[in-house]
Amino acid sequence: MEKKVTTSLTTGVIISLVIIVISIIGYITHLDQQTWFKWLSVLIFFAGVIYACTSYANQLNGNVTFGNTFAFGFKTTAVVTCLVLVFSVIFISIFPDIKEKAMDTARKQMEEKNQLSAEQIENGIAFAKKSFMVFLILGIILLYLFFGAIASLIGAAVAKKNPQSPFENQP
């Protein structure tokens, strides 16, 4: 009986659910505007994709190539990116105060740097409010695809590979 291999869809859904739960916990505990907390989900995603690649290779007893393993990791990345993107758009639509918190944090950071006038800060915040959803969507897509590609490369590099030629077992 052939061993069943976990699909990239299943792996992506599991990683996405972990990220979504952490995001909800962050919102409830008001940690969602902390810089370290924002990077926590990216770190979990990164580690999850690397683990997915190595697990995939192990499930196939190392009978994989670098390309197969990278493709599995990147497919997982695509699933996570899509699910996190849909979740984020819905979550921000349900809780619009997230946008306001983000604008307040951005304003405080601009004021602390003390490099912009009050008018420039107001113009920047007004532009960010108008373009918030566009920036959110592009940011999620670029961030997750970039880190997912790197994690897939690392996962494919560290996964145990011992590909066998299909002609080796022929009589």
Short mmCIF file of the C-alpha atoms (twelve columns), coordinates in Angstrom:
data_MODEL
# 
_entry.id   MODEL 
# 
loop_
_atom_site.group_PDB 
_atom_site.id 
_atom_site.type_symbol 
_atom_site.label_atom_id 
_atom_site.label_alt_id 
_atom_site.label_comp_id 
_atom_site.label_asym_id 
_atom_site.label_seq_id 
_atom_site.Cartn_x 
_atom_site.Cartn_y 
_atom_site.Cartn_z 
_atom_site.pdbx_PDB_model_num 
ATOM 1   C CA . MET A 1   0.000   0.000  0.000   1 
ATOM 2   C CA . GLU A 2   1.356   3.382  -1.001  1 
ATOM 3   C CA . LYS A 3   1.889   5.995  1.665   1 
ATOM 4   C CA . LYS A 4   -0.480  8.975  1.465   1 
ATOM 5   C CA . VAL A 5   1.351   12.276 1.082   1 
ATOM 6   C CA . THR A 6   -0.082  15.414 2.650   1 
ATOM 7   C CA . THR A 7   -1.022  17.841 -0.103  1 
ATOM 8   C CA . SER A 8   0.162   21.419 -0.369  1 
ATOM 9   C CA . LEU A 9   -3.471  22.497 -0.030  1 
ATOM 10  C CA . THR A 10  -3.843  20.726 3.332   1 
ATOM 11  C CA . THR A 11  -0.507  22.034 4.571   1 
ATOM 12  C CA . GLY A 12  -1.368  25.575 3.438   1 
ATOM 13  C CA . VAL A 13  -4.733  25.474 5.178   1 
ATOM 14  C CA . ILE A 14  -3.137  24.316 8.448   1 
ATOM 15  C CA . ILE A 15  -0.475  27.055 8.351   1 
ATOM 16  C CA . SER A 16  -3.158  29.628 7.474   1 
ATOM 17  C CA . LEU A 17  -5.356  28.563 10.367  1 
ATOM 18  C CA . VAL A 18  -2.460  28.961 12.802  1 
ATOM 19  C CA . ILE A 19  -1.736  32.460 11.432  1 
ATOM 20  C CA . ILE A 20  -5.431  33.406 11.564  1 
ATOM 21  C CA . VAL A 21  -5.811  32.217 15.168  1 
ATOM 22  C CA . ILE A 22  -2.693  34.157 16.181  1 
ATOM 23  C CA . SER A 23  -4.028  37.267 14.415  1 
ATOM 24  C CA . ILE A 24  -7.336  37.020 16.251  1 
ATOM 25  C CA . ILE A 25  -5.558  36.515 19.576  1 
ATOM 26  C CA . GLY A 26  -3.391  39.554 18.811  1 
ATOM 27  C CA . TYR A 27  -6.456  41.658 18.077  1 
ATOM 28  C CA . ILE A 28  -8.224  40.545 21.255  1 
ATOM 29  C CA . THR A 29  -5.149  41.131 23.449  1 
ATOM 30  C CA . HIS A 30  -4.304  44.442 21.699  1 
ATOM 31  C CA . LEU A 31  -0.876  43.191 20.640  1 
ATOM 32  C CA . ASP A 32  -1.665  43.578 16.950  1 
ATOM 33  C CA . GLN A 33  0.038   46.985 16.679  1 
ATOM 34  C CA . GLN A 34  3.284   45.827 18.304  1 
ATOM 35  C CA . THR A 35  6.116   45.481 15.777  1 
ATOM 36  C CA . TRP A 36  7.315   42.144 17.156  1 
ATOM 37  C CA . PHE A 37  3.809   40.723 16.987  1 
ATOM 38  C CA . LYS A 38  3.375   41.738 13.346  1 
ATOM 39  C CA . TRP A 39  6.454   39.692 12.461  1 
ATOM 40  C CA . LEU A 40  5.330   36.678 14.522  1 
ATOM 41  C CA . SER A 41  2.908   35.461 11.857  1 
ATOM 42  C CA . VAL A 42  5.588   35.855 9.168   1 
ATOM 43  C CA . LEU A 43  8.012   33.835 11.290  1 
ATOM 44  C CA . ILE A 44  5.418   31.097 11.815  1 
ATOM 45  C CA . PHE A 45  4.649   31.109 8.091   1 
ATOM 46  C CA . PHE A 46  8.352   30.913 7.214   1 
ATOM 47  C CA . ALA A 47  8.975   28.007 9.594   1 
ATOM 48  C CA . GLY A 48  5.773   26.300 8.454   1 
ATOM 49  C CA . VAL A 49  6.808   26.327 4.791   1 
ATOM 50  C CA . ILE A 50  10.274  24.977 5.614   1 
ATOM 51  C CA . TYR A 51  8.695   22.245 7.731   1 
ATOM 52  C CA . ALA A 52  6.198   21.486 4.938   1 
ATOM 53  C CA . CYS A 53  9.049   20.983 2.438   1 
ATOM 54  C CA . THR A 54  11.032  18.696 4.704   1 
ATOM 55  C CA . SER A 55  7.924   16.765 5.707   1 
ATOM 56  C CA . TYR A 56  6.982   16.317 2.045   1 
ATOM 57  C CA . ALA A 57  10.425  14.906 1.254   1 
ATOM 58  C CA . ASN A 58  10.277  12.601 4.298   1 
ATOM 59  C CA . GLN A 59  6.821   11.314 3.353   1 
ATOM 60  C CA . LEU A 60  8.237   10.337 -0.041  1 
ATOM 61  C CA . ASN A 61  11.299  8.722  1.606   1 
ATOM 62  C CA . GLY A 62  13.603  11.249 -0.045  1 
ATOM 63  C CA . ASN A 63  12.518  10.248 -3.531  1 
ATOM 64  C CA . VAL A 64  12.229  13.915 -4.534  1 
ATOM 65  C CA . THR A 65  14.290  16.504 -6.336  1 
ATOM 66  C CA . PHE A 66  15.077  20.044 -5.302  1 
ATOM 67  C CA . GLY A 67  12.537  21.259 -7.869  1 
ATOM 68  C CA . ASN A 68  9.751   18.974 -6.619  1 
ATOM 69  C CA . THR A 69  10.288  20.080 -3.054  1 
ATOM 70  C CA . PHE A 70  10.514  23.770 -3.952  1 
ATOM 71  C CA . ALA A 71  7.312   23.492 -6.011  1 
ATOM 72  C CA . PHE A 72  5.524   21.873 -3.068  1 
ATOM 73  C CA . GLY A 73  6.686   24.689 -0.783  1 
ATOM 74  C CA . PHE A 74  5.654   27.383 -3.225  1 
ATOM 75  C CA . LYS A 75  2.229   25.804 -3.768  1 
ATOM 76  C CA . THR A 76  1.823   25.829 0.003   1 
ATOM 77  C CA . THR A 77  2.880   29.487 -0.035  1 
ATOM 78  C CA . ALA A 78  0.244   30.287 -2.652  1 
ATOM 79  C CA . VAL A 79  -2.484  28.652 -0.562  1 
ATOM 80  C CA . VAL A 80  -1.418  30.508 2.593   1 
ATOM 81  C CA . THR A 81  -1.184  33.817 0.719   1 
ATOM 82  C CA . CYS A 82  -4.698  33.458 -0.690  1 
ATOM 83  C CA . LEU A 83  -6.276  32.421 2.609   1 
ATOM 84  C CA . VAL A 84  -4.502  35.084 4.688   1 
ATOM 85  C CA . LEU A 85  -5.442  37.709 2.104   1 
ATOM 86  C CA . VAL A 86  -9.131  36.744 2.178   1 
ATOM 87  C CA . PHE A 87  -9.095  36.594 5.982   1 
ATOM 88  C CA . SER A 88  -7.410  40.016 6.268   1 
ATOM 89  C CA . VAL A 89  -9.855  41.748 3.925   1 
ATOM 90  C CA . ILE A 90  -12.851 40.233 5.727   1 
ATOM 91  C CA . PHE A 91  -11.391 40.874 9.192   1 
ATOM 92  C CA . ILE A 92  -10.685 44.535 8.450   1 
ATOM 93  C CA . SER A 93  -14.156 44.923 6.947   1 
ATOM 94  C CA . ILE A 94  -15.699 43.527 10.133  1 
ATOM 95  C CA . PHE A 95  -13.388 45.459 12.482  1 
ATOM 96  C CA . PRO A 96  -12.647 48.861 10.884  1 
ATOM 97  C CA . ASP A 97  -10.949 50.029 14.081  1 
ATOM 98  C CA . ILE A 98  -7.878  48.055 12.929  1 
ATOM 99  C CA . LYS A 99  -7.407  50.606 10.158  1 
ATOM 100 C CA . GLU A 100 -7.720  53.484 12.635  1 
ATOM 101 C CA . LYS A 101 -5.221  51.879 15.002  1 
ATOM 102 C CA . ALA A 102 -2.790  51.445 12.108  1 
ATOM 103 C CA . MET A 103 -3.220  55.111 11.139  1 
ATOM 104 C CA . ASP A 104 -2.645  56.229 14.748  1 
ATOM 105 C CA . THR A 105 0.508   54.099 14.948  1 
ATOM 106 C CA . ALA A 106 1.763   55.506 11.633  1 
ATOM 107 C CA . ARG A 107 1.066   59.073 12.799  1 
ATOM 108 C CA . LYS A 108 2.971   58.491 16.073  1 
ATOM 109 C CA . GLN A 109 5.927   57.030 14.203  1 
ATOM 110 C CA . MET A 110 6.029   59.983 11.808  1 
ATOM 111 C CA . GLU A 111 5.814   62.446 14.693  1 
ATOM 112 C CA . GLU A 112 8.587   60.669 16.630  1 
ATOM 113 C CA . LYS A 113 10.964  60.911 13.673  1 
ATOM 114 C CA . ASN A 114 10.319  64.657 13.657  1 
ATOM 115 C CA . GLN A 115 11.267  64.939 9.967   1 
ATOM 116 C CA . LEU A 116 7.875   65.965 8.581   1 
ATOM 117 C CA . SER A 117 5.668   68.990 9.165   1 
ATOM 118 C CA . ALA A 118 2.179   68.577 10.612  1 
ATOM 119 C CA . GLU A 119 0.708   69.245 7.163   1 
ATOM 120 C CA . GLN A 120 2.881   66.562 5.547   1 
ATOM 121 C CA . ILE A 121 1.862   64.076 8.216   1 
ATOM 122 C CA . GLU A 122 -1.834  64.871 7.660   1 
ATOM 123 C CA . ASN A 123 -1.451  64.511 3.885   1 
ATOM 124 C CA . GLY A 124 0.358   61.206 4.336   1 
ATOM 125 C CA . ILE A 125 -2.291  59.854 6.688   1 
ATOM 126 C CA . ALA A 126 -5.103  60.996 4.357   1 
ATOM 127 C CA . PHE A 127 -3.427  59.219 1.429   1 
ATOM 128 C CA . ALA A 128 -2.847  56.084 3.497   1 
ATOM 129 C CA . LYS A 129 -6.509  56.026 4.562   1 
ATOM 130 C CA . LYS A 130 -7.695  56.271 0.950   1 
ATOM 131 C CA . SER A 131 -5.263  53.605 -0.250  1 
ATOM 132 C CA . PHE A 132 -5.334  51.362 2.816   1 
ATOM 133 C CA . MET A 133 -6.980  48.333 1.206   1 
ATOM 134 C CA . VAL A 134 -4.724  48.507 -1.869  1 
ATOM 135 C CA . PHE A 135 -1.627  48.677 0.340   1 
ATOM 136 C CA . LEU A 136 -2.960  45.834 2.494   1 
ATOM 137 C CA . ILE A 137 -3.588  43.547 -0.477  1 
ATOM 138 C CA . LEU A 138 -0.302  44.318 -2.230  1 
ATOM 139 C CA . GLY A 139 1.615   44.122 1.038   1 
ATOM 140 C CA . ILE A 140 0.250   40.692 1.917   1 
ATOM 141 C CA . ILE A 141 0.822   39.324 -1.579  1 
ATOM 142 C CA . LEU A 142 4.383   40.628 -1.883  1 
ATOM 143 C CA . LEU A 143 5.399   39.827 1.696   1 
ATOM 144 C CA . TYR A 144 4.059   36.284 1.715   1 
ATOM 145 C CA . LEU A 145 5.250   35.396 -1.790  1 
ATOM 146 C CA . PHE A 146 8.720   36.806 -1.099  1 
ATOM 147 C CA . PHE A 147 9.180   35.045 2.239   1 
ATOM 148 C CA . GLY A 148 7.448   31.937 0.897   1 
ATOM 149 C CA . ALA A 149 9.894   31.701 -2.001  1 
ATOM 150 C CA . ILE A 150 12.844  32.030 0.380   1 
ATOM 151 C CA . ALA A 151 11.359  29.489 2.801   1 
ATOM 152 C CA . SER A 152 10.681  27.097 -0.095  1 
ATOM 153 C CA . LEU A 153 14.285  27.442 -1.253  1 
ATOM 154 C CA . ILE A 154 15.576  26.751 2.242   1 
ATOM 155 C CA . GLY A 155 13.133  23.888 2.757   1 
ATOM 156 C CA . ALA A 156 14.073  22.313 -0.566  1 
ATOM 157 C CA . ALA A 157 17.776  22.720 0.234   1 
ATOM 158 C CA . VAL A 158 17.608  21.092 3.682   1 
ATOM 159 C CA . ALA A 159 15.159  18.314 2.792   1 
ATOM 160 C CA . LYS A 160 16.689  14.882 2.461   1 
ATOM 161 C CA . LYS A 161 16.758  13.981 -1.206  1 
ATOM 162 C CA . ASN A 162 17.590  10.623 -2.713  1 
ATOM 163 C CA . PRO A 163 15.743  10.589 -6.021  1 
ATOM 164 C CA . GLN A 164 15.585  7.243  -7.746  1 
ATOM 165 C CA . SER A 165 15.473  6.876  -11.471 1 
ATOM 166 C CA . PRO A 166 12.330  5.133  -12.726 1 
ATOM 167 C CA . PHE A 167 14.594  2.851  -14.767 1 
ATOM 168 C CA . GLU A 168 16.551  1.533  -11.763 1 
ATOM 169 C CA . ASN A 169 13.857  -0.922 -10.690 1 
ATOM 170 C CA . GLN A 170 13.224  -2.305 -14.184 1 
ATOM 171 C CA . PRO A 171 14.330  -5.889 -14.946 1 
# 
